[in-house]
Each structure stands twice: as structure tokens, then as C-alpha cells.
Amino acid sequence: MAWTRIVGAASVAMVLAAASAGADAALVKYRMTGLVTQSGVFDDGTTVPEGSRVTVQLSYESRQPAFEMQRNEDGSGRAAYAFGAPFRFRVTVEGHQARAADFQVVLHNDLNQPFGDVFEVQAQGGAWVDGVWQAGTQFSVSLMSQGGRIDALRSLSLPKRLNEWSFDAFRAGRLAASGDRTLLMFDILQVKSTVCTEAQPGTDLCAD
């Protein structure tokens, strides 16, 4: 989406950094729910009715180092974190499911000067759609706050919880097939989080 490039004009160099969240690492699991706003045609010839319920599952380790970090003197900037198995990024709706093998969590912390904060999950390297691998598939969820909000993102570290109502400008997701053909667009209405101090080895299941 175009607004993911809003920090491109910042006059600071990109720094590749291993930004650790420290000793208070956690397994973070989000469950987002929403409603379909638009549906394309899936491979089985069906479409999803507008207003259908959507569920998104997302998990990550909060101590994951950033593979890309742009930090300005005032604390604003951009950070990107990469994840794969056993962590998950999955959408389920009306008998259809898409899941990404690899995904990124991208944070834009602009301190609302002049833009709001952004929490975005992106899977651009393909996804499994209804059990079939589709290399050209893109899957994303984007949350963005209005200017003036100071409680959406407080840093460039991966958050353990999201103050969902601070992201009041835009909360939506999209699943697109090869060629940028929309399969699903949906609004996010609710975000719930679970935080565990430890995961079962090799899984994203809570051990505590």
C-alpha cells in the first residue's frame, strides 16, 4: 500500500541492527476478527459474501532482532522483523484459509509528526491458499493511527500488546492472488492478545 512508504523521505541512513527487547522476551499471539468488505473468485469458483466473519491469527517472539532499522533522533523511524515456522500468520473465512510460511512485522513509529503510527504484517513471498501453495500470493494486515495519537506505538520494538483503538485511521487486511488480483479484503474490528513468558519448544504454544 502506498502509505507504507511514508518514511521514505527521512534524512537518515538505514542501519542494520540487532535490536533486542531484552530479558523480558515473550511469545505474543494475536487473534484479530473482522468482516469481509470485498471478495474475488477463489480457485474453487466461490466468492465470500460481504459481511462474512474473518479471523486472523498471528504469533511472534518479541525478542526477535530487527533485520532493518531506521531510527531518527526524535525516536521516530521504521523497523522490520522477519518470522517463519513455528510462528504463524493465517486468515480463515467461510471455508477458506490462507497461511504464510514467512512474513514480516513492520513498524512505523512517526510520533504523529505528521503521520500516525503503523503496525503492518506482510507476507509477500507467497502463501498457502486452501492447502495449495501459490508463489505469487500476497497477504497483509495493516493498522494505522490518526495524527495526534500518542499511544499507538511507543517505540520501534515489537509490542507485546496493541492498543487497538489507537489505530483509528485504518484497520484492514488483504489477500491477493498472483497478478495483484484481490481474493479478499476485510476490516479489522477487534484485536485480542495473549502473552506467554515461554513457548513449548518448536511451537507457538504457551508453555506457562
mmCIF file with all atom_site columns, C-alpha atoms in Angstrom:
data_model
loop_
_atom_site.group_PDB
_atom_site.id
_atom_site.type_symbol
_atom_site.label_atom_id
_atom_site.label_alt_id
_atom_site.label_comp_id
_atom_site.label_asym_id
_atom_site.label_entity_id
_atom_site.label_seq_id
_atom_site.pdbx_PDB_ins_code
_atom_site.Cartn_x
_atom_site.Cartn_y
_atom_site.Cartn_z
_atom_site.occupancy
_atom_site.B_iso_or_equiv
_atom_site.pdbx_formal_charge
_atom_site.auth_seq_id
_atom_site.auth_comp_id
_atom_site.auth_asym_id
_atom_site.auth_atom_id
_atom_site.pdbx_PDB_model_num
ATOM 1   C CA . MET A 1 1   ? 0.000   0.000   0.000   1.00 0.00 ? 1   MET A CA 1
ATOM 2   C CA . ALA A 1 2   ? 1.233   3.466   -0.800  1.00 0.00 ? 2   ALA A CA 1
ATOM 3   C CA . TRP A 1 3   ? 1.303   4.747   2.760   1.00 0.00 ? 3   TRP A CA 1
ATOM 4   C CA . THR A 1 4   ? 3.887   2.099   3.756   1.00 0.00 ? 4   THR A CA 1
ATOM 5   C CA . ARG A 1 5   ? 6.430   4.343   2.061   1.00 0.00 ? 5   ARG A CA 1
ATOM 6   C CA . ILE A 1 6   ? 5.653   7.437   4.147   1.00 0.00 ? 6   ILE A CA 1
ATOM 7   C CA . VAL A 1 7   ? 9.032   7.439   5.871   1.00 0.00 ? 7   VAL A CA 1
ATOM 8   C CA . GLY A 1 8   ? 10.982  7.119   2.647   1.00 0.00 ? 8   GLY A CA 1
ATOM 9   C CA . ALA A 1 9   ? 11.933  10.802  2.719   1.00 0.00 ? 9   ALA A CA 1
ATOM 10  C CA . ALA A 1 10  ? 13.540  10.678  6.148   1.00 0.00 ? 10  ALA A CA 1
ATOM 11  C CA . SER A 1 11  ? 17.069  12.037  6.006   1.00 0.00 ? 11  SER A CA 1
ATOM 12  C CA . VAL A 1 12  ? 18.773  9.279   7.992   1.00 0.00 ? 12  VAL A CA 1
ATOM 13  C CA . ALA A 1 13  ? 20.738  6.251   6.829   1.00 0.00 ? 13  ALA A CA 1
ATOM 14  C CA . MET A 1 14  ? 19.384  2.729   7.120   1.00 0.00 ? 14  MET A CA 1
ATOM 15  C CA . VAL A 1 15  ? 21.131  0.831   9.874   1.00 0.00 ? 15  VAL A CA 1
ATOM 16  C CA . LEU A 1 16  ? 21.004  -2.956  10.086  1.00 0.00 ? 16  LEU A CA 1
ATOM 17  C CA . ALA A 1 17  ? 20.636  -3.588  13.787  1.00 0.00 ? 17  ALA A CA 1
ATOM 18  C CA . ALA A 1 18  ? 20.033  -6.436  16.152  1.00 0.00 ? 18  ALA A CA 1
ATOM 19  C CA . ALA A 1 19  ? 17.642  -4.610  18.415  1.00 0.00 ? 19  ALA A CA 1
ATOM 20  C CA . SER A 1 20  ? 16.810  -6.945  21.262  1.00 0.00 ? 20  SER A CA 1
ATOM 21  C CA . ALA A 1 21  ? 13.881  -6.331  23.580  1.00 0.00 ? 21  ALA A CA 1
ATOM 22  C CA . GLY A 1 22  ? 15.997  -7.626  26.455  1.00 0.00 ? 22  GLY A CA 1
ATOM 23  C CA . ALA A 1 23  ? 15.357  -10.185 29.120  1.00 0.00 ? 23  ALA A CA 1
ATOM 24  C CA . ASP A 1 24  ? 11.581  -9.740  29.134  1.00 0.00 ? 24  ASP A CA 1
ATOM 25  C CA . ALA A 1 25  ? 11.084  -11.616 25.849  1.00 0.00 ? 25  ALA A CA 1
ATOM 26  C CA . ALA A 1 26  ? 7.683   -13.144 25.238  1.00 0.00 ? 26  ALA A CA 1
ATOM 27  C CA . LEU A 1 27  ? 5.678   -15.235 22.839  1.00 0.00 ? 27  LEU A CA 1
ATOM 28  C CA . VAL A 1 28  ? 2.947   -12.903 21.579  1.00 0.00 ? 28  VAL A CA 1
ATOM 29  C CA . LYS A 1 29  ? -0.228  -14.233 19.965  1.00 0.00 ? 29  LYS A CA 1
ATOM 30  C CA . TYR A 1 30  ? -2.902  -12.070 18.374  1.00 0.00 ? 30  TYR A CA 1
ATOM 31  C CA . ARG A 1 31  ? -6.401  -13.042 17.319  1.00 0.00 ? 31  ARG A CA 1
ATOM 32  C CA . MET A 1 32  ? -7.998  -10.432 15.081  1.00 0.00 ? 32  MET A CA 1
ATOM 33  C CA . THR A 1 33  ? -11.606 -10.569 13.947  1.00 0.00 ? 33  THR A CA 1
ATOM 34  C CA . GLY A 1 34  ? -13.370 -8.565  11.287  1.00 0.00 ? 34  GLY A CA 1
ATOM 35  C CA . LEU A 1 35  ? -15.780 -8.519  8.366   1.00 0.00 ? 35  LEU A CA 1
ATOM 36  C CA . VAL A 1 36  ? -15.327 -9.039  4.634   1.00 0.00 ? 36  VAL A CA 1
ATOM 37  C CA . THR A 1 37  ? -15.676 -5.871  2.540   1.00 0.00 ? 37  THR A CA 1
ATOM 38  C CA . GLN A 1 38  ? -14.809 -7.365  -0.871  1.00 0.00 ? 38  GLN A CA 1
ATOM 39  C CA . SER A 1 39  ? -14.240 -10.826 -2.339  1.00 0.00 ? 39  SER A CA 1
ATOM 40  C CA . GLY A 1 40  ? -12.754 -12.061 -5.572  1.00 0.00 ? 40  GLY A CA 1
ATOM 41  C CA . VAL A 1 41  ? -13.152 -15.540 -7.002  1.00 0.00 ? 41  VAL A CA 1
ATOM 42  C CA . PHE A 1 42  ? -11.179 -18.332 -5.305  1.00 0.00 ? 42  PHE A CA 1
ATOM 43  C CA . ASP A 1 43  ? -9.802  -21.295 -7.226  1.00 0.00 ? 43  ASP A CA 1
ATOM 44  C CA . ASP A 1 44  ? -12.879 -23.385 -6.417  1.00 0.00 ? 44  ASP A CA 1
ATOM 45  C CA . GLY A 1 45  ? -15.071 -20.793 -8.141  1.00 0.00 ? 45  GLY A CA 1
ATOM 46  C CA . THR A 1 46  ? -16.633 -19.400 -4.965  1.00 0.00 ? 46  THR A CA 1
ATOM 47  C CA . THR A 1 47  ? -16.710 -15.908 -3.531  1.00 0.00 ? 47  THR A CA 1
ATOM 48  C CA . VAL A 1 48  ? -17.130 -14.861 0.084   1.00 0.00 ? 48  VAL A CA 1
ATOM 49  C CA . PRO A 1 49  ? -20.304 -12.878 0.922   1.00 0.00 ? 49  PRO A CA 1
ATOM 50  C CA . GLU A 1 50  ? -19.738 -9.301  2.059   1.00 0.00 ? 50  GLU A CA 1
ATOM 51  C CA . GLY A 1 51  ? -20.086 -9.068  5.827   1.00 0.00 ? 51  GLY A CA 1
ATOM 52  C CA . SER A 1 52  ? -18.753 -12.588 6.465   1.00 0.00 ? 52  SER A CA 1
ATOM 53  C CA . ARG A 1 53  ? -16.701 -13.014 9.632   1.00 0.00 ? 53  ARG A CA 1
ATOM 54  C CA . VAL A 1 54  ? -12.907 -13.162 9.248   1.00 0.00 ? 54  VAL A CA 1
ATOM 55  C CA . THR A 1 55  ? -10.396 -14.461 11.775  1.00 0.00 ? 55  THR A CA 1
ATOM 56  C CA . VAL A 1 56  ? -6.671  -13.691 11.625  1.00 0.00 ? 56  VAL A CA 1
ATOM 57  C CA . GLN A 1 57  ? -4.119  -15.497 13.803  1.00 0.00 ? 57  GLN A CA 1
ATOM 58  C CA . LEU A 1 58  ? -0.657  -14.011 14.291  1.00 0.00 ? 58  LEU A CA 1
ATOM 59  C CA . SER A 1 59  ? 2.206   -15.029 16.567  1.00 0.00 ? 59  SER A CA 1
ATOM 60  C CA . TYR A 1 60  ? 5.798   -13.895 17.047  1.00 0.00 ? 60  TYR A CA 1
ATOM 61  C CA . GLU A 1 61  ? 8.664   -13.736 19.539  1.00 0.00 ? 61  GLU A CA 1
ATOM 62  C CA . SER A 1 62  ? 9.039   -10.224 20.935  1.00 0.00 ? 62  SER A CA 1
ATOM 63  C CA . ARG A 1 63  ? 12.826  -10.569 21.327  1.00 0.00 ? 63  ARG A CA 1
ATOM 64  C CA . GLN A 1 64  ? 13.398  -11.176 17.593  1.00 0.00 ? 64  GLN A CA 1
ATOM 65  C CA . PRO A 1 65  ? 16.121  -8.802  16.329  1.00 0.00 ? 65  PRO A CA 1
ATOM 66  C CA . ALA A 1 66  ? 15.182  -6.368  13.579  1.00 0.00 ? 66  ALA A CA 1
ATOM 67  C CA . PHE A 1 67  ? 16.694  -7.046  10.161  1.00 0.00 ? 67  PHE A CA 1
ATOM 68  C CA . GLU A 1 68  ? 16.091  -3.444  9.184   1.00 0.00 ? 68  GLU A CA 1
ATOM 69  C CA . MET A 1 69  ? 16.171  -0.402  11.456  1.00 0.00 ? 69  MET A CA 1
ATOM 70  C CA . GLN A 1 70  ? 15.863  3.298   10.673  1.00 0.00 ? 70  GLN A CA 1
ATOM 71  C CA . ARG A 1 71  ? 15.848  5.372   13.826  1.00 0.00 ? 71  ARG A CA 1
ATOM 72  C CA . ASN A 1 72  ? 15.644  9.161   13.844  1.00 0.00 ? 72  ASN A CA 1
ATOM 73  C CA . GLU A 1 73  ? 16.980  11.373  16.618  1.00 0.00 ? 73  GLU A CA 1
ATOM 74  C CA . ASP A 1 74  ? 13.476  12.030  17.970  1.00 0.00 ? 74  ASP A CA 1
ATOM 75  C CA . GLY A 1 75  ? 12.748  8.290   18.288  1.00 0.00 ? 75  GLY A CA 1
ATOM 76  C CA . SER A 1 76  ? 10.630  8.026   15.169  1.00 0.00 ? 76  SER A CA 1
ATOM 77  C CA . GLY A 1 77  ? 11.505  5.700   12.320  1.00 0.00 ? 77  GLY A CA 1
ATOM 78  C CA . ARG A 1 78  ? 10.907  2.266   10.834  1.00 0.00 ? 78  ARG A CA 1
ATOM 79  C CA . ALA A 1 79  ? 11.775  -1.273  11.895  1.00 0.00 ? 79  ALA A CA 1
ATOM 80  C CA . ALA A 1 80  ? 11.139  -4.626  10.209  1.00 0.00 ? 80  ALA A CA 1
ATOM 81  C CA . TYR A 1 81  ? 11.203  -8.096  11.745  1.00 0.00 ? 81  TYR A CA 1
ATOM 82  C CA . ALA A 1 82  ? 11.115  -11.430 9.875   1.00 0.00 ? 82  ALA A CA 1
ATOM 83  C CA . PHE A 1 83  ? 9.403   -14.640 11.014  1.00 0.00 ? 83  PHE A CA 1
ATOM 84  C CA . GLY A 1 84  ? 8.783   -18.174 9.826   1.00 0.00 ? 84  GLY A CA 1
ATOM 85  C CA . ALA A 1 85  ? 7.782   -21.504 11.372  1.00 0.00 ? 85  ALA A CA 1
ATOM 86  C CA . PRO A 1 86  ? 6.725   -22.187 14.075  1.00 0.00 ? 86  PRO A CA 1
ATOM 87  C CA . PHE A 1 87  ? 5.196   -18.706 14.157  1.00 0.00 ? 87  PHE A CA 1
ATOM 88  C CA . ARG A 1 88  ? 2.007   -18.165 12.218  1.00 0.00 ? 88  ARG A CA 1
ATOM 89  C CA . PHE A 1 89  ? 0.110   -15.649 10.104  1.00 0.00 ? 89  PHE A CA 1
ATOM 90  C CA . ARG A 1 90  ? -3.218  -17.069 8.994   1.00 0.00 ? 90  ARG A CA 1
ATOM 91  C CA . VAL A 1 91  ? -6.653  -15.908 7.841   1.00 0.00 ? 91  VAL A CA 1
ATOM 92  C CA . THR A 1 92  ? -9.824  -18.027 7.935   1.00 0.00 ? 92  THR A CA 1
ATOM 93  C CA . VAL A 1 93  ? -13.190 -17.142 6.380   1.00 0.00 ? 93  VAL A CA 1
ATOM 94  C CA . GLU A 1 94  ? -16.213 -19.067 5.067   1.00 0.00 ? 94  GLU A CA 1
ATOM 95  C CA . GLY A 1 95  ? -14.421 -22.350 4.401   1.00 0.00 ? 95  GLY A CA 1
ATOM 96  C CA . HIS A 1 96  ? -11.282 -20.696 3.007   1.00 0.00 ? 96  HIS A CA 1
ATOM 97  C CA . GLN A 1 97  ? -7.922  -20.427 4.701   1.00 0.00 ? 97  GLN A CA 1
ATOM 98  C CA . ALA A 1 98  ? -4.648  -18.764 3.749   1.00 0.00 ? 98  ALA A CA 1
ATOM 99  C CA . ARG A 1 99  ? -1.435  -19.069 5.720   1.00 0.00 ? 99  ARG A CA 1
ATOM 100 C CA . ALA A 1 100 ? 2.010   -17.652 5.154   1.00 0.00 ? 100 ALA A CA 1
ATOM 101 C CA . ALA A 1 101 ? 5.190   -19.664 5.542   1.00 0.00 ? 101 ALA A CA 1
ATOM 102 C CA . ASP A 1 102 ? 7.242   -16.497 6.065   1.00 0.00 ? 102 ASP A CA 1
ATOM 103 C CA . PHE A 1 103 ? 6.142   -12.997 6.996   1.00 0.00 ? 103 PHE A CA 1
ATOM 104 C CA . GLN A 1 104 ? 7.357   -9.652  8.298   1.00 0.00 ? 104 GLN A CA 1
ATOM 105 C CA . VAL A 1 105 ? 6.115   -7.337  11.020  1.00 0.00 ? 105 VAL A CA 1
ATOM 106 C CA . VAL A 1 106 ? 6.847   -3.726  10.050  1.00 0.00 ? 106 VAL A CA 1
ATOM 107 C CA . LEU A 1 107 ? 6.579   -0.801  12.467  1.00 0.00 ? 107 LEU A CA 1
ATOM 108 C CA . HIS A 1 108 ? 6.423   2.884   11.522  1.00 0.00 ? 108 HIS A CA 1
ATOM 109 C CA . ASN A 1 109 ? 6.747   4.982   14.678  1.00 0.00 ? 109 ASN A CA 1
ATOM 110 C CA . ASP A 1 110 ? 6.366   8.560   13.489  1.00 0.00 ? 110 ASP A CA 1
ATOM 111 C CA . LEU A 1 111 ? 5.348   10.156  16.775  1.00 0.00 ? 111 LEU A CA 1
ATOM 112 C CA . ASN A 1 112 ? 2.454   11.625  14.774  1.00 0.00 ? 112 ASN A CA 1
ATOM 113 C CA . GLN A 1 113 ? 4.647   14.271  13.169  1.00 0.00 ? 113 GLN A CA 1
ATOM 114 C CA . PRO A 1 114 ? 2.978   14.487  10.758  1.00 0.00 ? 114 PRO A CA 1
ATOM 115 C CA . PHE A 1 115 ? 1.789   10.899  10.260  1.00 0.00 ? 115 PHE A CA 1
ATOM 116 C CA . GLY A 1 116 ? 0.256   8.365   12.568  1.00 0.00 ? 116 GLY A CA 1
ATOM 117 C CA . ASP A 1 117 ? 1.880   5.130   13.675  1.00 0.00 ? 117 ASP A CA 1
ATOM 118 C CA . VAL A 1 118 ? 1.650   1.936   11.617  1.00 0.00 ? 118 VAL A CA 1
ATOM 119 C CA . PHE A 1 119 ? 1.691   -1.751  12.602  1.00 0.00 ? 119 PHE A CA 1
ATOM 120 C CA . GLU A 1 120 ? 1.743   -3.901  9.483   1.00 0.00 ? 120 GLU A CA 1
ATOM 121 C CA . VAL A 1 121 ? 2.127   -7.634  8.868   1.00 0.00 ? 121 VAL A CA 1
ATOM 122 C CA . GLN A 1 122 ? 3.220   -8.556  5.340   1.00 0.00 ? 122 GLN A CA 1
ATOM 123 C CA . ALA A 1 123 ? 3.619   -11.864 3.517   1.00 0.00 ? 123 ALA A CA 1
ATOM 124 C CA . GLN A 1 124 ? 4.846   -11.105 0.014   1.00 0.00 ? 124 GLN A CA 1
ATOM 125 C CA . GLY A 1 125 ? 6.736   -14.292 -0.782  1.00 0.00 ? 125 GLY A CA 1
ATOM 126 C CA . GLY A 1 126 ? 3.700   -16.476 -1.369  1.00 0.00 ? 126 GLY A CA 1
ATOM 127 C CA . ALA A 1 127 ? 1.165   -18.293 0.797   1.00 0.00 ? 127 ALA A CA 1
ATOM 128 C CA . TRP A 1 128 ? -0.820  -21.490 1.102   1.00 0.00 ? 128 TRP A CA 1
ATOM 129 C CA . VAL A 1 129 ? -4.402  -20.854 -0.038  1.00 0.00 ? 129 VAL A CA 1
ATOM 130 C CA . ASP A 1 130 ? -6.858  -23.654 0.710   1.00 0.00 ? 130 ASP A CA 1
ATOM 131 C CA . GLY A 1 131 ? -3.945  -26.061 1.021   1.00 0.00 ? 131 GLY A CA 1
ATOM 132 C CA . VAL A 1 132 ? -2.295  -25.115 -2.287  1.00 0.00 ? 132 VAL A CA 1
ATOM 133 C CA . TRP A 1 133 ? 0.993   -23.213 -2.424  1.00 0.00 ? 133 TRP A CA 1
ATOM 134 C CA . GLN A 1 134 ? 0.690   -20.053 -4.529  1.00 0.00 ? 134 GLN A CA 1
ATOM 135 C CA . ALA A 1 135 ? 4.018   -18.308 -5.015  1.00 0.00 ? 135 ALA A CA 1
ATOM 136 C CA . GLY A 1 136 ? 2.550   -15.023 -6.235  1.00 0.00 ? 136 GLY A CA 1
ATOM 137 C CA . THR A 1 137 ? 0.103   -14.581 -3.361  1.00 0.00 ? 137 THR A CA 1
ATOM 138 C CA . GLN A 1 138 ? 0.325   -11.542 -1.062  1.00 0.00 ? 138 GLN A CA 1
ATOM 139 C CA . PHE A 1 139 ? -1.272  -11.325 2.369   1.00 0.00 ? 139 PHE A CA 1
ATOM 140 C CA . SER A 1 140 ? -1.254  -8.313  4.690   1.00 0.00 ? 140 SER A CA 1
ATOM 141 C CA . VAL A 1 141 ? -2.893  -6.741  7.722   1.00 0.00 ? 141 VAL A CA 1
ATOM 142 C CA . SER A 1 142 ? -2.406  -3.028  8.351   1.00 0.00 ? 142 SER A CA 1
ATOM 143 C CA . LEU A 1 143 ? -3.269  -0.868  11.357  1.00 0.00 ? 143 LEU A CA 1
ATOM 144 C CA . MET A 1 144 ? -2.704  2.907   11.262  1.00 0.00 ? 144 MET A CA 1
ATOM 145 C CA . SER A 1 145 ? -3.424  5.691   13.746  1.00 0.00 ? 145 SER A CA 1
ATOM 146 C CA . GLN A 1 146 ? -4.611  9.221   13.161  1.00 0.00 ? 146 GLN A CA 1
ATOM 147 C CA . GLY A 1 147 ? -2.218  12.123  13.596  1.00 0.00 ? 147 GLY A CA 1
ATOM 148 C CA . GLY A 1 148 ? -2.394  13.287  17.198  1.00 0.00 ? 148 GLY A CA 1
ATOM 149 C CA . ARG A 1 149 ? -2.494  9.795   18.679  1.00 0.00 ? 149 ARG A CA 1
ATOM 150 C CA . ILE A 1 150 ? 0.450   9.282   21.037  1.00 0.00 ? 150 ILE A CA 1
ATOM 151 C CA . ASP A 1 151 ? -0.449  5.838   22.376  1.00 0.00 ? 151 ASP A CA 1
ATOM 152 C CA . ALA A 1 152 ? -0.374  3.596   19.289  1.00 0.00 ? 152 ALA A CA 1
ATOM 153 C CA . LEU A 1 153 ? 3.344   2.697   19.154  1.00 0.00 ? 153 LEU A CA 1
ATOM 154 C CA . ARG A 1 154 ? 5.743   3.858   21.827  1.00 0.00 ? 154 ARG A CA 1
ATOM 155 C CA . SER A 1 155 ? 8.962   2.535   20.282  1.00 0.00 ? 155 SER A CA 1
ATOM 156 C CA . LEU A 1 156 ? 10.397  0.541   17.393  1.00 0.00 ? 156 LEU A CA 1
ATOM 157 C CA . SER A 1 157 ? 10.464  -2.648  19.478  1.00 0.00 ? 157 SER A CA 1
ATOM 158 C CA . LEU A 1 158 ? 7.918   -5.375  18.802  1.00 0.00 ? 158 LEU A CA 1
ATOM 159 C CA . PRO A 1 159 ? 4.900   -4.720  21.027  1.00 0.00 ? 159 PRO A CA 1
ATOM 160 C CA . LYS A 1 160 ? 3.561   -7.361  23.375  1.00 0.00 ? 160 LYS A CA 1
ATOM 161 C CA . ARG A 1 161 ? 0.094   -5.848  23.221  1.00 0.00 ? 161 ARG A CA 1
ATOM 162 C CA . LEU A 1 162 ? -1.587  -3.403  20.860  1.00 0.00 ? 162 LEU A CA 1
ATOM 163 C CA . ASN A 1 163 ? -3.824  -0.594  21.983  1.00 0.00 ? 163 ASN A CA 1
ATOM 164 C CA . GLU A 1 164 ? -6.184  -1.359  19.143  1.00 0.00 ? 164 GLU A CA 1
ATOM 165 C CA . TRP A 1 165 ? -8.367  1.733   19.436  1.00 0.00 ? 165 TRP A CA 1
ATOM 166 C CA . SER A 1 166 ? -5.352  3.975   18.978  1.00 0.00 ? 166 SER A CA 1
ATOM 167 C CA . PHE A 1 167 ? -5.146  2.642   15.417  1.00 0.00 ? 167 PHE A CA 1
ATOM 168 C CA . ASP A 1 168 ? -8.221  4.625   14.433  1.00 0.00 ? 168 ASP A CA 1
ATOM 169 C CA . ALA A 1 169 ? -7.361  5.726   10.887  1.00 0.00 ? 169 ALA A CA 1
ATOM 170 C CA . PHE A 1 170 ? -7.157  2.378   9.123   1.00 0.00 ? 170 PHE A CA 1
ATOM 171 C CA . ARG A 1 171 ? -7.508  -1.254  10.209  1.00 0.00 ? 171 ARG A CA 1
ATOM 172 C CA . ALA A 1 172 ? -7.802  -3.668  7.319   1.00 0.00 ? 172 ALA A CA 1
ATOM 173 C CA . GLY A 1 173 ? -6.423  -6.757  5.632   1.00 0.00 ? 173 GLY A CA 1
ATOM 174 C CA . ARG A 1 174 ? -5.997  -8.018  2.089   1.00 0.00 ? 174 ARG A CA 1
ATOM 175 C CA . LEU A 1 175 ? -5.315  -11.335 0.392   1.00 0.00 ? 175 LEU A CA 1
ATOM 176 C CA . ALA A 1 176 ? -4.284  -11.089 -3.260  1.00 0.00 ? 176 ALA A CA 1
ATOM 177 C CA . ALA A 1 177 ? -3.501  -13.793 -5.822  1.00 0.00 ? 177 ALA A CA 1
ATOM 178 C CA . SER A 1 178 ? -0.736  -13.630 -8.407  1.00 0.00 ? 178 SER A CA 1
ATOM 179 C CA . GLY A 1 179 ? -1.010  -10.566 -10.601 1.00 0.00 ? 179 GLY A CA 1
ATOM 180 C CA . ASP A 1 180 ? -2.332  -8.486  -7.684  1.00 0.00 ? 180 ASP A CA 1
ATOM 181 C CA . ARG A 1 181 ? -5.825  -9.943  -8.107  1.00 0.00 ? 181 ARG A CA 1
ATOM 182 C CA . THR A 1 182 ? -7.854  -9.369  -4.942  1.00 0.00 ? 182 THR A CA 1
ATOM 183 C CA . LEU A 1 183 ? -9.199  -12.501 -3.316  1.00 0.00 ? 183 LEU A CA 1
ATOM 184 C CA . LEU A 1 184 ? -10.278 -10.902 -0.067  1.00 0.00 ? 184 LEU A CA 1
ATOM 185 C CA . MET A 1 185 ? -10.435 -7.511  1.601   1.00 0.00 ? 185 MET A CA 1
ATOM 186 C CA . PHE A 1 186 ? -11.655 -7.090  5.158   1.00 0.00 ? 186 PHE A CA 1
ATOM 187 C CA . ASP A 1 187 ? -11.917 -4.646  8.042   1.00 0.00 ? 187 ASP A CA 1
ATOM 188 C CA . ILE A 1 188 ? -10.417 -5.470  11.438  1.00 0.00 ? 188 ILE A CA 1
ATOM 189 C CA . LEU A 1 189 ? -12.919 -4.837  14.232  1.00 0.00 ? 189 LEU A CA 1
ATOM 190 C CA . GLN A 1 190 ? -11.238 -6.411  17.258  1.00 0.00 ? 190 GLN A CA 1
ATOM 191 C CA . VAL A 1 191 ? -7.729  -7.410  18.348  1.00 0.00 ? 191 VAL A CA 1
ATOM 192 C CA . LYS A 1 192 ? -7.080  -9.716  21.304  1.00 0.00 ? 192 LYS A CA 1
ATOM 193 C CA . SER A 1 193 ? -3.639  -10.714 22.541  1.00 0.00 ? 193 SER A CA 1
ATOM 194 C CA . THR A 1 194 ? -2.130  -13.482 24.630  1.00 0.00 ? 194 THR A CA 1
ATOM 195 C CA . VAL A 1 195 ? 1.369   -13.102 26.060  1.00 0.00 ? 195 VAL A CA 1
ATOM 196 C CA . CYS A 1 196 ? 3.404   -16.069 27.334  1.00 0.00 ? 196 CYS A CA 1
ATOM 197 C CA . THR A 1 197 ? 6.801   -15.894 29.002  1.00 0.00 ? 197 THR A CA 1
ATOM 198 C CA . GLU A 1 198 ? 7.804   -19.176 27.406  1.00 0.00 ? 198 GLU A CA 1
ATOM 199 C CA . ALA A 1 199 ? 6.753   -21.306 24.431  1.00 0.00 ? 199 ALA A CA 1
ATOM 200 C CA . GLN A 1 200 ? 6.783   -25.066 24.089  1.00 0.00 ? 200 GLN A CA 1
ATOM 201 C CA . PRO A 1 201 ? 9.962   -25.918 22.116  1.00 0.00 ? 201 PRO A CA 1
ATOM 202 C CA . GLY A 1 202 ? 9.467   -25.751 18.349  1.00 0.00 ? 202 GLY A CA 1
ATOM 203 C CA . THR A 1 203 ? 5.912   -24.419 18.608  1.00 0.00 ? 203 THR A CA 1
ATOM 204 C CA . ASP A 1 204 ? 3.981   -21.205 19.172  1.00 0.00 ? 204 ASP A CA 1
ATOM 205 C CA . LEU A 1 205 ? 2.066   -22.842 22.049  1.00 0.00 ? 205 LEU A CA 1
ATOM 206 C CA . CYS A 1 206 ? 2.349   -21.392 25.539  1.00 0.00 ? 206 CYS A CA 1
ATOM 207 C CA . ALA A 1 207 ? 4.374   -23.462 27.988  1.00 0.00 ? 207 ALA A CA 1
ATOM 208 C CA . ASP A 1 208 ? 3.233   -21.481 31.039  1.00 0.00 ? 208 ASP A CA 1
#
